[in-house]
Amino acid sequence: MLLKIDFAKAKAKVLFRIGFAMTSSTKLTLVSSNKCFSGEQRVYSHESSEVGCTMKFGIFLPASALDGTKLPVLYWLSGLTCTEQNFITKAGAQRVAAKQNVIIVNPDTSPRGCNIEGEDDSYDFGTGAGFYVDATTEKWKKNYRMYSYVTIELIDVINENFPTIPDRKGIFGHSMGGHGALICALKNPGLYRSVSAFAPIAHPTKCAWGKKCFTGYLGPADHVWREYDATELVKSYNGPPLDILVDQGASDEFLKEGQLLPERLMESCAESKMPCIMRMQEGYDHSYYFISTFIEDHINHHAKHLHG
Ligand SMILES: N[C@@H](CCC(=O)N[C@@H](CSC=O)C(=O)NCC(=O)O)C(=O)O
C-alpha cells in the first residue's frame, strides 16, 4: 500500500501541536510529556511574577485539544506536602478528563526555594503549604501569593498558551486544596462555573492547620482570616448559583482530629441556602486512594456545568 503524506499539512499540524506555547509573553518550559488516554499529560515550569520564583504545573490535554479544539479547563488544587506530581500520578483523572473532553491544570502548592528563613521547617507551613492565600506579613508577603497566582496569573498563562474556552472554568481540590477551591470560587462569583472538594479544610479559622498558616501568613487579625474561610464566605456569597459537591471519608484521620470541620460548612450552606451536596463515604481515609475512587464523579459533576 502506498502511503501518501501531505507534507505541508503534516508540518502545519506539528507546528501547531508544539506551537501553542509560543504565542504569549509568558515563556513556558516543557518539563515532561507523556501520551495518556490519547491525549498528553504534560508538566511545564515558568517564572511567576506573582510569587517571584519558578513554578511548575501539570496539564492534561485531551486528544482534541492537541488538534487545537478549544476546551473548558478544570483547575485542581492539591493539599499539604504535595507538588504537581501527586495528583497526576495518583488521582486517575486523565481517563475521565479524556472522556469528558476537559483540560485539567494542577499547580504546585507553594512557592519553592525562596530562601525565606524557616520555609522548610514543617510540613504544614511554608514550602508545600501555601494555603492559597496572599500573605500580608513582612516575611512571606513577597512570595506567598498563591491566591493571586491561582486566580489570576495561572489562568492567564493557561489561556494564553493552550486552546481553552476562557469563560468555562471549574475548580476542585483536596484538603488544603479543597479549601483553596472553595474560597477561590466563593471570592470570585462568576469566575468558575463549577466547584467541588475532597475532604476540604472547610473552616480554617477554627482548626490547627488553618490557625498556624493564617497566623504566619496573615498576622493576628481574625477579620482578615475570615476572608479566606469557606464557612464564613458562604454567608456573604452573592453571585451565580454554585452547585457545590463535597466528598468526605468517614474514616479520615484528619476529620477525627478536627482539622476539616465539614459539618460547619454544611450548617453555613443550609443557613445561606447555598446548594451543597456533602457525601460521607464510609470507611475512606484522607488519601489519594479515596480521591481516585470518586474522581470520576467529580469530573462528571464539573463537565455537566462546563459543557452545559
Ligand atoms: N503528616 C503527613 C501530612 C501530609 C498529608 O497527609 N498530606 C495530604 C494532604 S493533607 C491536607 O492538605 C496529601 O495530599 N498528601 C500527599 C499524598 O500523596 O498523599 C505527612 O507529612 O505526610
CSV table of C-alpha atoms and ligand atoms in Angstrom, one decimal:
chain,number,residue,atom,x,y,z
A,1,MET,CA,0.0,0.0,0.0
A,2,LEU,CA,1.3,3.4,-1.0
A,3,LEU,CA,1.2,5.8,1.9
A,4,LYS,CA,0.8,9.4,0.7
A,5,ILE,CA,1.8,12.1,3.1
A,6,ASP,CA,0.7,15.7,2.6
A,7,PHE,CA,4.0,17.2,4.0
A,8,ALA,CA,2.7,20.8,4.0
A,9,LYS,CA,-0.4,19.8,6.1
A,10,ALA,CA,1.6,17.5,8.4
A,11,LYS,CA,4.2,20.2,9.0
A,12,ALA,CA,1.5,22.7,9.9
A,13,LYS,CA,-0.1,20.3,12.3
A,14,VAL,CA,3.3,19.5,14.0
A,15,LEU,CA,4.0,23.2,14.3
A,16,PHE,CA,0.6,23.8,15.9
A,17,ARG,CA,1.0,21.0,18.3
A,18,ILE,CA,4.2,22.4,19.8
A,19,GLY,CA,3.3,25.9,18.9
A,20,PHE,CA,0.5,26.8,21.3
A,21,ALA,CA,3.1,27.5,23.9
A,22,MET,CA,4.8,30.1,21.8
A,23,THR,CA,2.2,32.8,21.3
A,24,SER,CA,2.4,34.7,24.6
A,25,SER,CA,4.7,36.8,26.7
A,26,THR,CA,5.0,34.0,29.3
A,27,LYS,CA,7.8,31.6,28.5
A,28,LEU,CA,6.8,28.1,29.3
A,29,THR,CA,9.4,25.3,29.7
A,30,LEU,CA,8.2,21.8,28.9
A,31,VAL,CA,9.5,19.6,31.8
A,32,SER,CA,7.8,16.3,30.7
A,33,SER,CA,5.2,15.0,28.3
A,34,ASN,CA,3.6,11.5,28.2
A,35,LYS,CA,0.9,10.2,26.0
A,36,CYS,CA,-2.1,9.2,28.1
A,37,PHE,CA,-5.6,8.1,27.0
A,38,SER,CA,-4.9,9.5,23.5
A,39,GLY,CA,-4.1,12.9,25.0
A,40,GLU,CA,-1.0,14.1,26.8
A,41,GLN,CA,-0.1,14.6,30.4
A,42,ARG,CA,2.5,17.4,30.5
A,43,VAL,CA,4.4,19.3,33.2
A,44,TYR,CA,5.6,22.9,32.5
A,45,SER,CA,7.6,25.4,34.5
A,46,HIS,CA,7.6,29.1,34.2
A,47,GLU,CA,8.8,32.2,36.0
A,48,SER,CA,5.9,33.5,38.1
A,49,SER,CA,5.7,37.3,38.6
A,50,GLU,CA,3.1,36.8,41.3
A,51,VAL,CA,5.1,34.5,43.6
A,52,GLY,CA,8.6,35.5,42.4
A,53,CYS,CA,10.0,32.1,41.7
A,54,THR,CA,9.9,29.2,39.2
A,55,MET,CA,6.6,27.4,39.4
A,56,LYS,CA,5.6,24.1,37.9
A,57,PHE,CA,2.1,23.0,36.9
A,58,GLY,CA,0.7,19.8,35.3
A,59,ILE,CA,-1.7,20.0,32.4
A,60,PHE,CA,-3.7,17.2,30.8
A,61,LEU,CA,-4.6,17.9,27.2
A,62,PRO,CA,-7.3,15.6,25.7
A,63,ALA,CA,-6.6,14.5,22.1
A,64,SER,CA,-8.9,17.1,20.7
A,65,ALA,CA,-7.0,19.9,22.5
A,66,LEU,CA,-3.8,18.6,20.8
A,67,ASP,CA,-5.6,19.3,17.5
A,68,GLY,CA,-6.5,22.8,18.6
A,69,THR,CA,-10.1,22.4,19.7
A,70,LYS,CA,-10.9,24.9,22.4
A,71,LEU,CA,-12.0,23.2,25.6
A,72,PRO,CA,-13.1,24.1,29.2
A,73,VAL,CA,-10.4,24.0,31.9
A,74,LEU,CA,-10.7,22.4,35.3
A,75,TYR,CA,-8.2,23.5,37.9
A,76,TRP,CA,-7.1,21.1,40.7
A,77,LEU,CA,-5.5,22.3,43.9
A,78,SER,CA,-3.6,19.8,45.9
A,79,GLY,CA,-3.0,19.5,49.7
A,80,LEU,CA,-0.2,19.9,52.2
A,81,THR,CA,3.2,18.5,51.1
A,82,CYS,CA,2.1,18.0,47.5
A,83,THR,CA,3.9,19.0,44.3
A,84,GLU,CA,2.2,18.8,40.9
A,85,GLN,CA,3.2,15.1,40.8
A,86,ASN,CA,0.8,13.7,43.5
A,87,PHE,CA,-2.4,14.5,41.5
A,88,ILE,CA,-1.1,13.5,38.1
A,89,THR,CA,0.3,10.1,39.3
A,90,LYS,CA,-2.3,9.1,41.9
A,91,ALA,CA,-5.7,10.5,41.2
A,92,GLY,CA,-6.5,8.7,37.9
A,93,ALA,CA,-8.1,11.8,36.5
A,94,GLN,CA,-6.8,11.6,32.9
A,95,ARG,CA,-9.1,8.7,31.8
A,96,VAL,CA,-12.2,10.7,32.8
A,97,ALA,CA,-10.9,14.1,31.5
A,98,ALA,CA,-10.2,12.4,28.2
A,99,LYS,CA,-13.8,11.1,28.1
A,100,GLN,CA,-15.3,14.3,29.2
A,101,ASN,CA,-13.1,16.5,26.9
A,102,VAL,CA,-11.9,18.8,29.6
A,103,ILE,CA,-8.3,20.1,30.2
A,104,ILE,CA,-7.1,19.7,33.8
A,105,VAL,CA,-4.5,22.0,35.2
A,106,ASN,CA,-2.8,21.4,38.6
A,107,PRO,CA,-0.3,23.8,40.0
A,108,ASP,CA,2.2,23.3,42.8
A,109,THR,CA,1.1,24.0,46.3
A,110,SER,CA,3.5,26.8,47.2
A,111,PRO,CA,6.5,28.8,46.0
A,112,ARG,CA,9.8,26.9,46.4
A,113,GLY,CA,13.3,27.8,47.1
A,114,CYS,CA,12.7,31.4,48.1
A,115,ASN,CA,15.3,31.4,50.8
A,116,ILE,CA,12.9,32.6,53.5
A,117,GLU,CA,14.2,31.6,56.9
A,118,GLY,CA,12.0,28.7,58.2
A,119,GLU,CA,10.4,27.9,54.9
A,120,ASP,CA,11.3,24.2,55.1
A,121,ASP,CA,10.9,23.7,58.9
A,122,SER,CA,7.5,22.0,58.9
A,123,TYR,CA,5.1,20.1,56.5
A,124,ASP,CA,2.2,22.3,57.3
A,125,PHE,CA,3.7,25.8,56.8
A,126,GLY,CA,6.0,27.3,54.2
A,127,THR,CA,7.1,25.0,51.3
A,128,GLY,CA,4.2,22.8,50.2
A,129,ALA,CA,1.7,24.7,52.3
A,130,GLY,CA,0.9,28.0,50.6
A,131,PHE,CA,-2.7,27.7,51.8
A,132,TYR,CA,-3.9,29.6,48.7
A,133,VAL,CA,-3.8,33.0,50.5
A,134,ASP,CA,-1.9,36.2,49.7
A,135,ALA,CA,0.3,36.7,52.7
A,136,THR,CA,0.5,40.1,54.3
A,137,THR,CA,3.1,39.5,56.9
A,138,GLU,CA,6.5,41.0,56.2
A,139,LYS,CA,8.5,37.8,55.8
A,140,TRP,CA,6.1,36.0,53.5
A,141,LYS,CA,4.2,38.7,51.6
A,142,LYS,CA,6.7,38.9,48.6
A,143,ASN,CA,6.4,35.2,47.6
A,144,TYR,CA,3.4,33.6,49.3
A,145,ARG,CA,0.7,34.8,47.0
A,146,MET,CA,-0.9,31.6,45.9
A,147,TYR,CA,-4.4,33.1,45.9
A,148,SER,CA,-3.5,35.6,43.2
A,149,TYR,CA,-1.3,33.1,41.4
A,150,VAL,CA,-4.2,30.6,41.1
A,151,THR,CA,-7.0,33.1,40.4
A,152,ILE,CA,-5.1,35.5,38.1
A,153,GLU,CA,-1.7,34.6,36.8
A,154,LEU,CA,-2.1,30.9,36.2
A,155,ILE,CA,-5.5,31.4,34.4
A,156,ASP,CA,-3.8,34.0,32.1
A,157,VAL,CA,-0.9,31.7,31.4
A,158,ILE,CA,-3.2,28.8,30.5
A,159,ASN,CA,-5.5,30.9,28.3
A,160,GLU,CA,-2.5,32.5,26.5
A,161,ASN,CA,-0.8,29.2,25.8
A,162,PHE,CA,-3.4,26.5,25.3
A,163,PRO,CA,-6.7,26.1,23.4
A,164,THR,CA,-9.2,27.0,26.1
A,165,ILE,CA,-12.7,28.4,26.4
A,166,PRO,CA,-11.8,31.2,28.8
A,167,ASP,CA,-15.2,31.6,30.4
A,168,ARG,CA,-15.6,27.8,31.0
A,169,LYS,CA,-13.6,27.1,34.1
A,170,GLY,CA,-14.1,24.9,37.1
A,171,ILE,CA,-12.1,24.3,40.3
A,172,PHE,CA,-11.7,21.4,42.7
A,173,GLY,CA,-9.1,20.2,45.2
A,174,HIS,CA,-8.2,18.1,48.2
A,175,SER,CA,-7.8,19.1,51.9
A,176,MET,CA,-5.8,22.4,51.8
A,177,GLY,CA,-6.6,22.4,48.1
A,178,GLY,CA,-10.3,21.7,48.8
A,179,HIS,CA,-10.2,24.8,51.0
A,180,GLY,CA,-8.4,26.6,48.1
A,181,ALA,CA,-11.0,25.6,45.5
A,182,LEU,CA,-13.9,26.7,47.7
A,183,ILE,CA,-12.5,30.1,48.6
A,184,CYS,CA,-11.4,30.8,45.0
A,185,ALA,CA,-15.0,30.1,43.8
A,186,LEU,CA,-16.7,31.9,46.7
A,187,LYS,CA,-14.5,35.0,46.5
A,188,ASN,CA,-14.9,35.4,42.7
A,189,PRO,CA,-18.5,35.0,41.7
A,190,GLY,CA,-18.7,34.0,38.1
A,191,LEU,CA,-15.0,33.2,37.6
A,192,TYR,CA,-15.6,29.5,37.9
A,193,ARG,CA,-18.8,27.7,36.6
A,194,SER,CA,-18.3,24.8,39.0
A,195,VAL,CA,-16.6,23.8,42.3
A,196,SER,CA,-16.1,20.7,44.3
A,197,ALA,CA,-13.8,19.4,47.0
A,198,PHE,CA,-12.5,16.2,48.6
A,199,ALA,CA,-12.1,16.4,52.4
A,200,PRO,CA,-11.6,20.2,52.4
A,201,ILE,CA,-10.3,22.2,55.3
A,202,ALA,CA,-13.7,23.7,55.5
A,203,HIS,CA,-13.4,26.1,58.4
A,204,PRO,CA,-9.7,27.0,58.6
A,205,THR,CA,-10.1,29.8,61.2
A,206,LYS,CA,-11.2,27.2,63.7
A,207,CYS,CA,-8.7,24.3,63.1
A,208,ALA,CA,-5.0,23.9,63.9
A,209,TRP,CA,-3.7,23.8,60.3
A,210,GLY,CA,-5.6,27.0,59.4
A,211,LYS,CA,-4.7,28.9,62.6
A,212,LYS,CA,-1.0,28.1,62.1
A,213,CYS,CA,-1.0,29.2,58.4
A,214,PHE,CA,-3.2,32.2,58.9
A,215,THR,CA,-1.2,33.5,61.8
A,216,GLY,CA,2.1,33.1,59.9
A,217,TYR,CA,0.9,34.4,56.5
A,218,LEU,CA,-1.8,36.9,57.6
A,219,GLY,CA,-0.9,38.0,61.1
A,220,PRO,CA,-3.2,38.0,64.1
A,221,ALA,CA,-6.3,39.9,62.8
A,222,ASP,CA,-9.2,37.4,62.6
A,223,HIS,CA,-11.3,39.6,60.3
A,224,VAL,CA,-8.6,39.1,57.7
A,225,TRP,CA,-8.6,35.3,58.3
A,226,ARG,CA,-12.4,35.2,57.7
A,227,GLU,CA,-11.7,36.5,54.1
A,228,TYR,CA,-10.2,33.1,53.4
A,229,ASP,CA,-12.6,30.8,55.2
A,230,ALA,CA,-15.2,29.0,53.1
A,231,THR,CA,-17.6,28.6,56.0
A,232,GLU,CA,-17.6,32.4,56.5
A,233,LEU,CA,-17.6,33.3,52.8
A,234,VAL,CA,-20.7,31.2,52.1
A,235,LYS,CA,-22.6,33.6,54.3
A,236,SER,CA,-21.9,36.6,52.2
A,237,TYR,CA,-21.7,35.0,48.7
A,238,ASN,CA,-23.8,36.9,46.2
A,239,GLY,CA,-23.3,35.5,42.7
A,240,PRO,CA,-24.5,32.9,40.3
A,241,PRO,CA,-25.6,29.6,42.0
A,242,LEU,CA,-22.8,27.4,42.9
A,243,ASP,CA,-23.7,23.7,43.0
A,244,ILE,CA,-21.0,22.6,45.5
A,245,LEU,CA,-20.1,18.9,45.7
A,246,VAL,CA,-18.0,17.6,48.7
A,247,ASP,CA,-16.9,14.1,49.4
A,248,GLN,CA,-15.6,13.3,52.8
A,249,GLY,CA,-14.1,10.0,54.0
A,250,ALA,CA,-15.8,8.9,57.3
A,251,SER,CA,-12.6,7.2,58.5
A,252,ASP,CA,-10.4,10.2,57.6
A,253,GLU,CA,-7.8,10.7,60.3
A,254,PHE,CA,-7.8,14.5,59.9
A,255,LEU,CA,-11.6,14.6,60.2
A,256,LYS,CA,-11.2,12.9,63.6
A,257,GLU,CA,-8.5,15.4,64.6
A,258,GLY,CA,-10.9,18.3,63.9
A,259,GLN,CA,-8.8,19.8,61.1
A,260,LEU,CA,-11.6,19.6,58.4
A,261,LEU,CA,-14.9,20.6,60.1
A,262,PRO,CA,-17.2,19.9,57.1
A,263,GLU,CA,-20.3,20.0,59.4
A,264,ARG,CA,-19.6,23.7,59.9
A,265,LEU,CA,-19.6,24.3,56.2
A,266,MET,CA,-22.8,22.4,55.8
A,267,GLU,CA,-24.5,24.4,58.6
A,268,SER,CA,-23.4,27.6,56.9
A,269,CYS,CA,-24.6,26.4,53.5
A,270,ALA,CA,-28.0,25.5,55.0
A,271,GLU,CA,-28.4,28.8,56.7
A,272,SER,CA,-27.4,30.7,53.5
A,273,LYS,CA,-29.4,28.5,51.1
A,274,MET,CA,-26.3,27.6,49.2
A,275,PRO,CA,-26.8,24.3,47.3
A,276,CYS,CA,-24.2,21.9,48.6
A,277,ILE,CA,-24.1,18.1,48.5
A,278,MET,CA,-21.8,16.5,51.0
A,279,ARG,CA,-21.3,12.8,50.8
A,280,MET,CA,-19.9,11.0,53.8
A,281,GLN,CA,-18.1,8.0,52.4
A,282,GLU,CA,-18.0,5.1,54.8
A,283,GLY,CA,-14.5,3.6,55.5
A,284,TYR,CA,-12.5,6.0,53.3
A,285,ASP,CA,-9.5,7.9,54.7
A,286,HIS,CA,-7.8,11.1,53.6
A,287,SER,CA,-5.5,9.6,51.0
A,288,TYR,CA,-5.4,9.6,47.2
A,289,TYR,CA,-7.0,6.1,47.3
A,290,PHE,CA,-10.1,7.9,48.4
A,291,ILE,CA,-9.7,10.6,45.8
A,292,SER,CA,-9.1,8.1,43.0
A,293,THR,CA,-12.3,6.3,44.0
A,294,PHE,CA,-14.5,9.3,43.5
A,295,ILE,CA,-12.6,11.4,40.9
A,296,GLU,CA,-14.9,10.3,38.2
A,297,ASP,CA,-18.0,11.6,40.0
A,298,HIS,CA,-16.3,15.0,40.5
A,299,ILE,CA,-15.1,15.4,36.9
A,300,ASN,CA,-18.6,14.4,35.7
A,301,HIS,CA,-20.1,17.0,38.0
A,302,HIS,CA,-17.8,19.7,36.6
A,303,ALA,CA,-18.4,18.5,33.0
A,304,LYS,CA,-22.1,18.9,33.4
A,305,HIS,CA,-21.6,22.6,34.2
A,306,LEU,CA,-18.7,23.3,31.9
A,307,HIS,CA,-20.3,21.9,28.8
A,308,GLY,CA,-23.8,22.9,29.7
B,1,LIG,N1,1.8,14.2,58.2
B,1,LIG,C1,1.6,14.0,56.8
B,1,LIG,C2,0.6,15.0,56.3
B,1,LIG,C3,0.6,15.3,54.9
B,1,LIG,C4,-0.7,14.8,54.2
B,1,LIG,O1,-1.4,13.9,54.6
B,1,LIG,N2,-0.9,15.5,53.1
B,1,LIG,C5,-2.1,15.2,52.3
B,1,LIG,C6,-2.9,16.4,52.2
B,1,LIG,S1,-3.4,16.9,53.8
B,1,LIG,C7,-4.1,18.4,53.7
B,1,LIG,O2,-3.9,19.3,52.9
B,1,LIG,C8,-1.6,14.8,50.9
B,1,LIG,O3,-2.3,15.0,49.9
B,1,LIG,N3,-0.5,14.1,50.8
B,1,LIG,C9,0.1,13.6,49.6
B,1,LIG,C10,-0.2,12.2,49.1
B,1,LIG,O4,0.2,11.9,48.0
B,1,LIG,O5,-1.0,11.5,49.8
B,1,LIG,C11,2.8,13.9,56.0
B,1,LIG,O6,3.7,14.8,56.2
B,1,LIG,O7,3.0,13.0,55.2
